[in-house]
Coordinates of C-alpha atoms and ligand atoms in Angstrom, one line a residue:
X1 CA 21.9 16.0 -45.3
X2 CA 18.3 14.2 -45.2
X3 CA 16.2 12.2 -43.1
X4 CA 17.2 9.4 -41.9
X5 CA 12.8 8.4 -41.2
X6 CA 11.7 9.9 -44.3
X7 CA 14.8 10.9 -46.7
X8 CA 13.7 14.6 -46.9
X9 CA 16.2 17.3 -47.9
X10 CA 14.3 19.9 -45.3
X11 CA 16.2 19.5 -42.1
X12 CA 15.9 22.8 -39.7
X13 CA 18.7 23.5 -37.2
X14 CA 17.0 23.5 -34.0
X15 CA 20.0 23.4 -31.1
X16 CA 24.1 23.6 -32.1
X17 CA 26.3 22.6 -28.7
X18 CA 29.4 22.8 -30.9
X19 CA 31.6 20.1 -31.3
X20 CA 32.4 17.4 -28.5
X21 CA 34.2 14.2 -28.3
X22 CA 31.7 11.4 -27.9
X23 CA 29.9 11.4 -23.9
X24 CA 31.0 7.5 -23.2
X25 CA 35.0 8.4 -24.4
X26 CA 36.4 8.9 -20.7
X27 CA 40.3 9.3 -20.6
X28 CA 43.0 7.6 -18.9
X29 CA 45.8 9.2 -18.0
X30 CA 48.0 8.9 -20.7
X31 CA 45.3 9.3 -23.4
X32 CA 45.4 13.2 -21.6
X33 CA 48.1 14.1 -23.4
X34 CA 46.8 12.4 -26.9
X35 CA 44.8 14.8 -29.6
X36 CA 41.2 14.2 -28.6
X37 CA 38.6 14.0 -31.4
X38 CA 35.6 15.9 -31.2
X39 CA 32.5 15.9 -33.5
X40 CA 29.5 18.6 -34.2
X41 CA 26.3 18.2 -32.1
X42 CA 23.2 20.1 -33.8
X43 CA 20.1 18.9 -33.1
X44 CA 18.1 19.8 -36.3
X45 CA 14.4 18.8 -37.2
X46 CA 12.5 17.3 -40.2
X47 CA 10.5 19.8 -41.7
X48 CA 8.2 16.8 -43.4
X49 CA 8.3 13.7 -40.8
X50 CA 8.9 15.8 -37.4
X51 CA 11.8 13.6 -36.4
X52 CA 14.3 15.6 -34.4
X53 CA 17.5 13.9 -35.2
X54 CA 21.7 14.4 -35.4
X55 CA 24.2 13.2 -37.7
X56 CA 25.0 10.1 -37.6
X57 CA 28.9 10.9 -37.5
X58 CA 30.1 8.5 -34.8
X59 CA 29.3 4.4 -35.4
X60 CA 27.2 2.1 -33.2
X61 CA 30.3 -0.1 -33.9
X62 CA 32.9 2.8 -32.4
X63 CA 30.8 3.8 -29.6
X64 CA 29.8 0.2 -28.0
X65 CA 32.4 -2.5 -28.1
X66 CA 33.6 -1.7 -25.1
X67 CA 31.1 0.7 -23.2
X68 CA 31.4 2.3 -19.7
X69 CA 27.5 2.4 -18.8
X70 CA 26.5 -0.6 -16.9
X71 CA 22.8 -0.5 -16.1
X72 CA 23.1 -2.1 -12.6
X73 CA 25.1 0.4 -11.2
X74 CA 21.4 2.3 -10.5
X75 CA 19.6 1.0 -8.1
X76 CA 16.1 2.8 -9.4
X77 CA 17.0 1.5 -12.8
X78 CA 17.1 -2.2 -11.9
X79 CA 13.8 -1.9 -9.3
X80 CA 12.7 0.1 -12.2
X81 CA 13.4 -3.2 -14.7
X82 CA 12.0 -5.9 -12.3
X83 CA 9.0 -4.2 -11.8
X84 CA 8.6 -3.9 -16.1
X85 CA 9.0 -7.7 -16.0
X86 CA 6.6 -8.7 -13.2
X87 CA 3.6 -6.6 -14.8
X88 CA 4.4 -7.3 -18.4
X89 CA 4.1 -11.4 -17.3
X90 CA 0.9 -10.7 -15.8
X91 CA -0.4 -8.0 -18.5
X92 CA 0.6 -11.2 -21.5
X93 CA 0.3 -14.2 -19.6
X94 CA 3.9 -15.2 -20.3
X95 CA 4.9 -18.3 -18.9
X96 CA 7.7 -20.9 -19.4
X97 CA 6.8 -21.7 -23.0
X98 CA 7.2 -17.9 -24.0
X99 CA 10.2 -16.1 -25.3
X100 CA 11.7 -12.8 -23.6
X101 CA 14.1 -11.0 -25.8
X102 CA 15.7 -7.9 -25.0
X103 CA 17.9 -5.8 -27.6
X104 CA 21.0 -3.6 -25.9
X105 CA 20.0 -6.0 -22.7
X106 CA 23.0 -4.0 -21.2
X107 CA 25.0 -6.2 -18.0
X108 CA 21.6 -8.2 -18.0
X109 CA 19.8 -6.1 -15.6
X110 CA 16.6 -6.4 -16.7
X111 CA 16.3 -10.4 -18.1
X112 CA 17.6 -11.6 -14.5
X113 CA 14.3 -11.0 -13.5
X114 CA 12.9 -13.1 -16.5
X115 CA 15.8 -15.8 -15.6
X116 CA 14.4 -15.9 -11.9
X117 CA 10.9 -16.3 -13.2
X118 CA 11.4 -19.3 -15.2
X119 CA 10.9 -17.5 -18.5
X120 CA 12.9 -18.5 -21.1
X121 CA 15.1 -15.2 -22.8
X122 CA 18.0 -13.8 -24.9
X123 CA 19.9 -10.7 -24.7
X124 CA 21.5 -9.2 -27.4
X125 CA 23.7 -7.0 -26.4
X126 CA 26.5 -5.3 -28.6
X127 CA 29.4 -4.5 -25.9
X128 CA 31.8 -7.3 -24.8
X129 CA 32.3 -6.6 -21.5
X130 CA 29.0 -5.8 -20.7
X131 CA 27.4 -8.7 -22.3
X132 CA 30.1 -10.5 -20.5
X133 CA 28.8 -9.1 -17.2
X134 CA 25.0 -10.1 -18.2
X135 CA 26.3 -14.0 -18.9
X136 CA 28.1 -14.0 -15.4
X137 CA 25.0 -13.1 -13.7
X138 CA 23.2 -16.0 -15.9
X139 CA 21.2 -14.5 -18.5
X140 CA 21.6 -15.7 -21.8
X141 CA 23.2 -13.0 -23.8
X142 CA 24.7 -13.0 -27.7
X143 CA 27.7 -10.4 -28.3
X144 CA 26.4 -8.9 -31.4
X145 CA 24.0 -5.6 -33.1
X146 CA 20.5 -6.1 -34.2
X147 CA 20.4 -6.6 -38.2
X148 CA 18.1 -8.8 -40.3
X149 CA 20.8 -11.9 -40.8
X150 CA 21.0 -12.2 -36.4
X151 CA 17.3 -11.6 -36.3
X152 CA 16.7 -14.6 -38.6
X153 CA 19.1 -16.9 -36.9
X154 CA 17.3 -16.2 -34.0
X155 CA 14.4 -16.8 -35.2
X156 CA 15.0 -20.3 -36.6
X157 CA 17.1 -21.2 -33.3
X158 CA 14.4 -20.3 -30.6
X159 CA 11.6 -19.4 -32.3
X160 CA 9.9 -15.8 -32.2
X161 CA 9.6 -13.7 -30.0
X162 CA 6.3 -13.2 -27.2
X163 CA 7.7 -10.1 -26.1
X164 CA 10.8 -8.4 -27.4
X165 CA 12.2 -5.4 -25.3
X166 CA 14.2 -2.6 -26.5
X167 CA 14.6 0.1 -23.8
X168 CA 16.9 3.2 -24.6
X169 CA 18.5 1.6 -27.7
X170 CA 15.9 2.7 -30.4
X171 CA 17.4 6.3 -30.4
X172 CA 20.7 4.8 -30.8
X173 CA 20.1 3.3 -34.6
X174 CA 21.3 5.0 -37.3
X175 CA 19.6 3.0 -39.9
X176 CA 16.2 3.0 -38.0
X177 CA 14.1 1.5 -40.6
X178 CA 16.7 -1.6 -40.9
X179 CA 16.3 -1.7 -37.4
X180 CA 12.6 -1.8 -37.0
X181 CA 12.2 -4.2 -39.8
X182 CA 14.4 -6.3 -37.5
X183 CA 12.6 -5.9 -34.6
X184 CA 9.7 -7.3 -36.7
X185 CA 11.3 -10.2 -37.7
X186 CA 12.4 -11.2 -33.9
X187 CA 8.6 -10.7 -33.2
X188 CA 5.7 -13.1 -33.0
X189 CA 3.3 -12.9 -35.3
X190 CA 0.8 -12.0 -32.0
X191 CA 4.1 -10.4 -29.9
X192 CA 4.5 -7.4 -28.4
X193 CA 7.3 -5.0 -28.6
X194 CA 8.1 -2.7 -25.8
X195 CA 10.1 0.7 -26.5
X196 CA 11.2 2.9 -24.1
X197 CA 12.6 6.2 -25.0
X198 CA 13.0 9.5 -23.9
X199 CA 10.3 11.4 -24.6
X200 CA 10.9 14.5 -27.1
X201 CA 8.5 16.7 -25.3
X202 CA 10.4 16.8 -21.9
X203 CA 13.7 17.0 -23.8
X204 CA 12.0 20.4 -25.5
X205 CA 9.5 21.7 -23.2
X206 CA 11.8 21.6 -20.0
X207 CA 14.9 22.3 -21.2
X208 CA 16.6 18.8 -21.3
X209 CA 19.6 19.3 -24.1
X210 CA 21.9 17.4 -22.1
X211 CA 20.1 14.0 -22.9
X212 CA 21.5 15.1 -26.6
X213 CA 25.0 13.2 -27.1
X214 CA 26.5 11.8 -30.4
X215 CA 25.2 8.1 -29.3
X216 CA 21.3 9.9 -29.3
X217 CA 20.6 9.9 -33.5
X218 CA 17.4 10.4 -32.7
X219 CA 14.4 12.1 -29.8
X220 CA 10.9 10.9 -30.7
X221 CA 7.6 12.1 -29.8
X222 CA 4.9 9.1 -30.2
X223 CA 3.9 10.6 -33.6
X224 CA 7.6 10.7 -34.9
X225 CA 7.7 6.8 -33.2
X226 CA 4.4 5.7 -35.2
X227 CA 6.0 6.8 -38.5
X228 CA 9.6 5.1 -37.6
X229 CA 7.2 1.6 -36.6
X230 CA 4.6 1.9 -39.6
X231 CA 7.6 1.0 -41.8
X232 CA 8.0 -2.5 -40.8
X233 CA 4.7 -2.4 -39.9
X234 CA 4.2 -2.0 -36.6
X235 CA 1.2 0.1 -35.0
X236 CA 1.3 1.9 -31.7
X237 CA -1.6 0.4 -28.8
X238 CA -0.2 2.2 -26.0
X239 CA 1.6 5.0 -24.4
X240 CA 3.0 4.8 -20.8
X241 CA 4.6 8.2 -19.9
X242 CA 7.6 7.3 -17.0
X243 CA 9.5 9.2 -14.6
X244 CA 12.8 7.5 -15.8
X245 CA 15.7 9.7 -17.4
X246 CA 13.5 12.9 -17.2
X247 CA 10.6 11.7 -18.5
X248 CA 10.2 8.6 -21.0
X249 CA 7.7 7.1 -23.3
X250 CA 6.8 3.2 -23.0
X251 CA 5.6 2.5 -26.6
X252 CA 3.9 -0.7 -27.3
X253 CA 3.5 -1.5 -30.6
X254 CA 2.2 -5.1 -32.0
X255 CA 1.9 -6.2 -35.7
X256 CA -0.6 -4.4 -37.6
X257 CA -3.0 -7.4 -37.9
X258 CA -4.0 -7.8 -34.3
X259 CA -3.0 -4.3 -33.3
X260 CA -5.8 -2.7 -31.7
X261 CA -4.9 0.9 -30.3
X262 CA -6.1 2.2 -26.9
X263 CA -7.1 5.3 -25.9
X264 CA -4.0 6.5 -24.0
X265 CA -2.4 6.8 -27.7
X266 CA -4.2 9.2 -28.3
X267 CA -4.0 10.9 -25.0
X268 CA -0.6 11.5 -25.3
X269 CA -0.8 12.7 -29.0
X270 CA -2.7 15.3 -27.8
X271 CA -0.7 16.6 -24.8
X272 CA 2.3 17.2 -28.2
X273 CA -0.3 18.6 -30.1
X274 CA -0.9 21.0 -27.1
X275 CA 3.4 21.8 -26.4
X276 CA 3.2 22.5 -30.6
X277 CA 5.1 19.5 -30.9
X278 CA 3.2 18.2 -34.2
X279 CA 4.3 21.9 -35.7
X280 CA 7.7 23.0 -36.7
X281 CA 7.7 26.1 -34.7
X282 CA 7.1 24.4 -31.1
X283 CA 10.6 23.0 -31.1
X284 CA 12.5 25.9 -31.7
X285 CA 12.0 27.2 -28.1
X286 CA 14.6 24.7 -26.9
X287 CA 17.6 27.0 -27.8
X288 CA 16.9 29.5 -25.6
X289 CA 16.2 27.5 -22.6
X290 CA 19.9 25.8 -23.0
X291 CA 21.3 29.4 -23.5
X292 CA 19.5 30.0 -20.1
X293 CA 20.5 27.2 -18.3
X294 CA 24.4 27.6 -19.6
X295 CA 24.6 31.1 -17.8
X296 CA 22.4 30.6 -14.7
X297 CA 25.1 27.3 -13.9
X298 CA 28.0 29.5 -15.2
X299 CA 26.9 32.3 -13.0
X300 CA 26.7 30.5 -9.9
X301 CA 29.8 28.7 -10.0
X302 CA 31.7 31.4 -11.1
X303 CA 30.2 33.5 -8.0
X304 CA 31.1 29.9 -5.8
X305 CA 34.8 30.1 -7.3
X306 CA 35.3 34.0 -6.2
X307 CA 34.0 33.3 -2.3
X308 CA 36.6 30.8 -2.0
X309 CA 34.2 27.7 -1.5
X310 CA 35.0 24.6 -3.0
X311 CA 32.3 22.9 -5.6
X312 CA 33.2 19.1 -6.8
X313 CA 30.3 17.3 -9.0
X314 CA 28.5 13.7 -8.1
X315 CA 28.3 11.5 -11.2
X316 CA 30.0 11.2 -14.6
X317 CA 26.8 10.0 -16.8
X318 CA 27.0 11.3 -20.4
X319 CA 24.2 13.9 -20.2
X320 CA 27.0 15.1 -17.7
X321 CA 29.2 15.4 -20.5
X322 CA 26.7 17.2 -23.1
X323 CA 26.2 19.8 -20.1
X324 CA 30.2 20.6 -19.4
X325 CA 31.4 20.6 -22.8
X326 CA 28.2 23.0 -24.2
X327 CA 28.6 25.0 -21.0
X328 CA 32.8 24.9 -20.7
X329 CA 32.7 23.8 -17.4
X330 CA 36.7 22.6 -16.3
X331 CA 38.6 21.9 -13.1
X332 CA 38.9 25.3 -12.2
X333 CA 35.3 25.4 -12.0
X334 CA 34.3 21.6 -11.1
X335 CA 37.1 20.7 -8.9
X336 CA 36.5 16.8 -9.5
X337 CA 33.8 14.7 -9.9
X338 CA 32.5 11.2 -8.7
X339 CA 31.0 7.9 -9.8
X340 CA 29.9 4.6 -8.4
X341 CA 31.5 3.0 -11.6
X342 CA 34.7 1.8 -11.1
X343 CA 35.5 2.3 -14.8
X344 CA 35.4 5.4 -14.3
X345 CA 37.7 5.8 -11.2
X346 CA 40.5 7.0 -12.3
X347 CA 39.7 8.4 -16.3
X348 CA 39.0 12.4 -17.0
X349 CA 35.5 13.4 -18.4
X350 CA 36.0 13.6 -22.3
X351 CA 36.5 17.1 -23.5
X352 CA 36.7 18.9 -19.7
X353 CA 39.1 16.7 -18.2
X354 CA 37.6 16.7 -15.1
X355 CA 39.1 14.0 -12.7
X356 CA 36.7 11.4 -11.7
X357 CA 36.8 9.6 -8.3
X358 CA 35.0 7.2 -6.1
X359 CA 32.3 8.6 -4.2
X360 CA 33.8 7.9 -0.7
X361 CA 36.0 11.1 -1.9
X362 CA 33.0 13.7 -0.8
X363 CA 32.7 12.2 2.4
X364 CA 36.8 12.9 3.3
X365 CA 36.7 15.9 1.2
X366 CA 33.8 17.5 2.9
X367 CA 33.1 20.3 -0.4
X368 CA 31.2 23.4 0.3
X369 CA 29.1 22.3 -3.0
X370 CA 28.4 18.9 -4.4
X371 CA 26.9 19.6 -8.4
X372 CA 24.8 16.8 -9.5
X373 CA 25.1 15.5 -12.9
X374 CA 22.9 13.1 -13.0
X375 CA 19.6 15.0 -12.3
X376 CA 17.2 12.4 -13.5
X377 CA 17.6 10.5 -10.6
X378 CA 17.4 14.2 -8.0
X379 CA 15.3 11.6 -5.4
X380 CA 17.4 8.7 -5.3
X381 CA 20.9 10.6 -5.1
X382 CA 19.4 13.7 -2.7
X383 CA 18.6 10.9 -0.5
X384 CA 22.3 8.9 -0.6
X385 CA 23.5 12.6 -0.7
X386 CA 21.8 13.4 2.7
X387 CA 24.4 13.8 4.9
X388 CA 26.6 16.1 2.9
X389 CA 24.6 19.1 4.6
X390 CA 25.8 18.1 7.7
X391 CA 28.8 19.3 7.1
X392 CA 27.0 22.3 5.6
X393 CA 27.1 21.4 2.1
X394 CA 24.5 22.6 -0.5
X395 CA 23.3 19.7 -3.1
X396 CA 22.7 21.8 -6.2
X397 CA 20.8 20.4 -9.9
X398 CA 21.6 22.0 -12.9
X399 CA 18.2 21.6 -14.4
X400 CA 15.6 22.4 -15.2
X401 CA 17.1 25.4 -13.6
X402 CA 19.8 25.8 -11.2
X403 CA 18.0 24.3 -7.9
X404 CA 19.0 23.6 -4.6
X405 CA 17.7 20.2 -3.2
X406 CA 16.1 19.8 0.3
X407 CA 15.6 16.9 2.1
X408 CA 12.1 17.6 1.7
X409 CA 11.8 17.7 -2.1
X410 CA 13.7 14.6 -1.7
X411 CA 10.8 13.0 0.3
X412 CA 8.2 15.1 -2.2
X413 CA 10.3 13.9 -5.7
X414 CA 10.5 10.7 -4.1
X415 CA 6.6 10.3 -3.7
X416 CA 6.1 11.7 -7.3
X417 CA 8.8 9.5 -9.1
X418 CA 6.9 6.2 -7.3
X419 CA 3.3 7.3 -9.5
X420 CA 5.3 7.5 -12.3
X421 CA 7.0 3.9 -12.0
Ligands
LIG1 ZN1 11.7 13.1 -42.2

């Protein structure tokens, strides 16, 4: 096994959560009584380059053509996108003789707001009926993966690109440096390229394992980000730490020539530096904080299953899926689950089997518990979750650790997550 940044032979295991089948694979009903394929997730570290990385066991090509996750189906994800597009035209001056493109522009969420601005724009999206979705709302969007041939096509066809986009896809690249020398291709020679991952030093320092599924090859820090970009090179000129998915990096980067790097680079280097994230030996306190969170949520529902009450979970994401197969969470434990994805309605969680339903089902169901997978978004789903104490209900997170929500966290969370946005 080596690197996939750096092709070094010193990879250090860092988290094993067994083996799963992939976090997107929900079932249908039939496919429950089919063998289900399941693969090993270890998170293990480069010794040399720092990249914390997995496998790459499962394809781009398997896991995308036809993919459950449509962006729009969060309402803090798209306010979250239109407010990246109003600031970004003002920050570059983009106007109607620029060029938007976004890679993995999902159902098209983000590049309606370029479309409603006048700005032209591509997606370039790899999942049919997702891209499909994108092209009915009237963004512009090619069905197709990111390589050097599509790059150059587009090139030649619309010209470079001003800004090019590429949230939560650049952990999702097995060959990252063919990737970013695409990415450089797409961009203008004085473009800007906007990353947004999750950032590596929530996913260790508080505990986040869940966010590591097959799809995830890779969890940067901005130091592990520079070295992926300086091989096309790209250089990092600044940092924007978001609230989004737990905690996320914005990295702009910009050719090398007129790259000039600001200060809040090197702010953020520093707070790694500080968590012992540019040393081996700071990552290897993630295993124990999964090992604590696996029996604090075994514990309680366990206790919840011998008092009788009833616990049923509210959302299906794939972190949720990480979290139930490493934890072996099943109906008897998580009654059902529910999703505002209609895809979904209907399928079993992959691995657990856990039925998933609409959400109108808590409402007639009226659970003693509701367990929230998706704890990323705790403010926006405490608050459409509100009335379930009514009824008495508790609204529990998982992480960092076990928690209780309040409807004045919710108000507090929701305060915080605004300066973060
Ligand atoms: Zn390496």
């Amino acid at each position: 096994m080596r690197c996939r940044l750096c092709d070094s032979d010193r990879l250090v295991s860092v988290l094993d959560l067994g083996a799963t089948p992939p976090c997107e694979k929900f079932l249908t009903a039939a496919e429950l009584d089919l063998p289900e394929p399941t693969y090993p997730l270890h998170l293990r570290l480069c010794e040399d380059c720092l990249l914390l990385q997995i496998p790459a066991l499962i394809t781009p090509e398997e896991t995308f053509t036809e993919y459950a996750y449509f962006s729009s189906f969060s309402d803090s994800w798209v306010g979250h996108a239109k407010l990246f597009v109003e600031r970004s035209i003002e920050r570059l001056e983009l106007n109607s003789d620029c060029f938007i493109v976004e890679v993995a522009s999902n159902d098209g969420y983000l590049l309606q707001h370029a479309v409603s601005a006048g700005i032209p724009c591509l997606g370039i999206e790899p999942s049919v009926n997702v891209g499909a979705a994108a092209r009915d709302r009237g963004v512009p969007t090619i069905t197709a993966f990111l390589d050097q041939e599509l790059a150059r096509a587009v090139r030649e066809e619309h010209g470079p690109a001003n800004l090019l986009v590429a949230n939560n896809v650049y952990a999702h690249i097995p060959d990252l440096v063919g990737f970013t020398a695409s990415l450089r291709t797409l961009l203008a020679e004085d473009g800007w390229l906007s990353i947004e991952v999750h950032h590596a030093l929530n996913l260790v320092t508080l505990g986040q394992f869940d966010t590591i599924y097959h799809e995830h090859f890779q969890y940067y820090t901005v130091l592990s980000a520079q070295r992926a970009l300086a091989t096309a090179g790209l250089t990092v000129v600044d940092v924007e730490l978001l609230g989004t998915h737990g905690g996320s990096l914005r990295i702009w980067a910009r050719p090398e020539a007129v790259a000039e790097p600001g200060e809040r680079v090197a702010q953020v280097l520093a707070l790694e530096a500080a968590a012992g994230l540019h040393e081996v030996s700071g990552y290897l306190d993630l295993r124990p904080r999964a090992e604590t969170v696996r029996q604090e949520l075994l514990r309680f529902l366990l206790e919840a299953k011998a008092s009788g009450r009833r616990v049923v979970g509210y959302g299906a994401p794939g972190k949720g899926n990480t979290l139930l197969n490493y934890c072996g969470i099943r109906p008897d434990l998580l009654e059902y689950t529910v999703d505002r994805n209609p895809y979904k309605h209907g399928r079993f969680t992959p691995g657990t089997r856990i039925p998933v339903h609409p959400p109108e089902r808590i409402d007639a169901d009226r659970p003693d518990v509701v367990l929230v997978l998706p704890w990323n978004l705790e403010a926006e789903i405490t608050a459409q979750l509100r009335h379930v104490t009514g009824w008495g209900g508790e609204i529990v997170y998982p992480l960092p650790t076990l928690h209780h929500a309040t409807l004045d966290d919710a108000a507090a969370s929701e305060l915080a997550g605004r300066h973060t946005k």
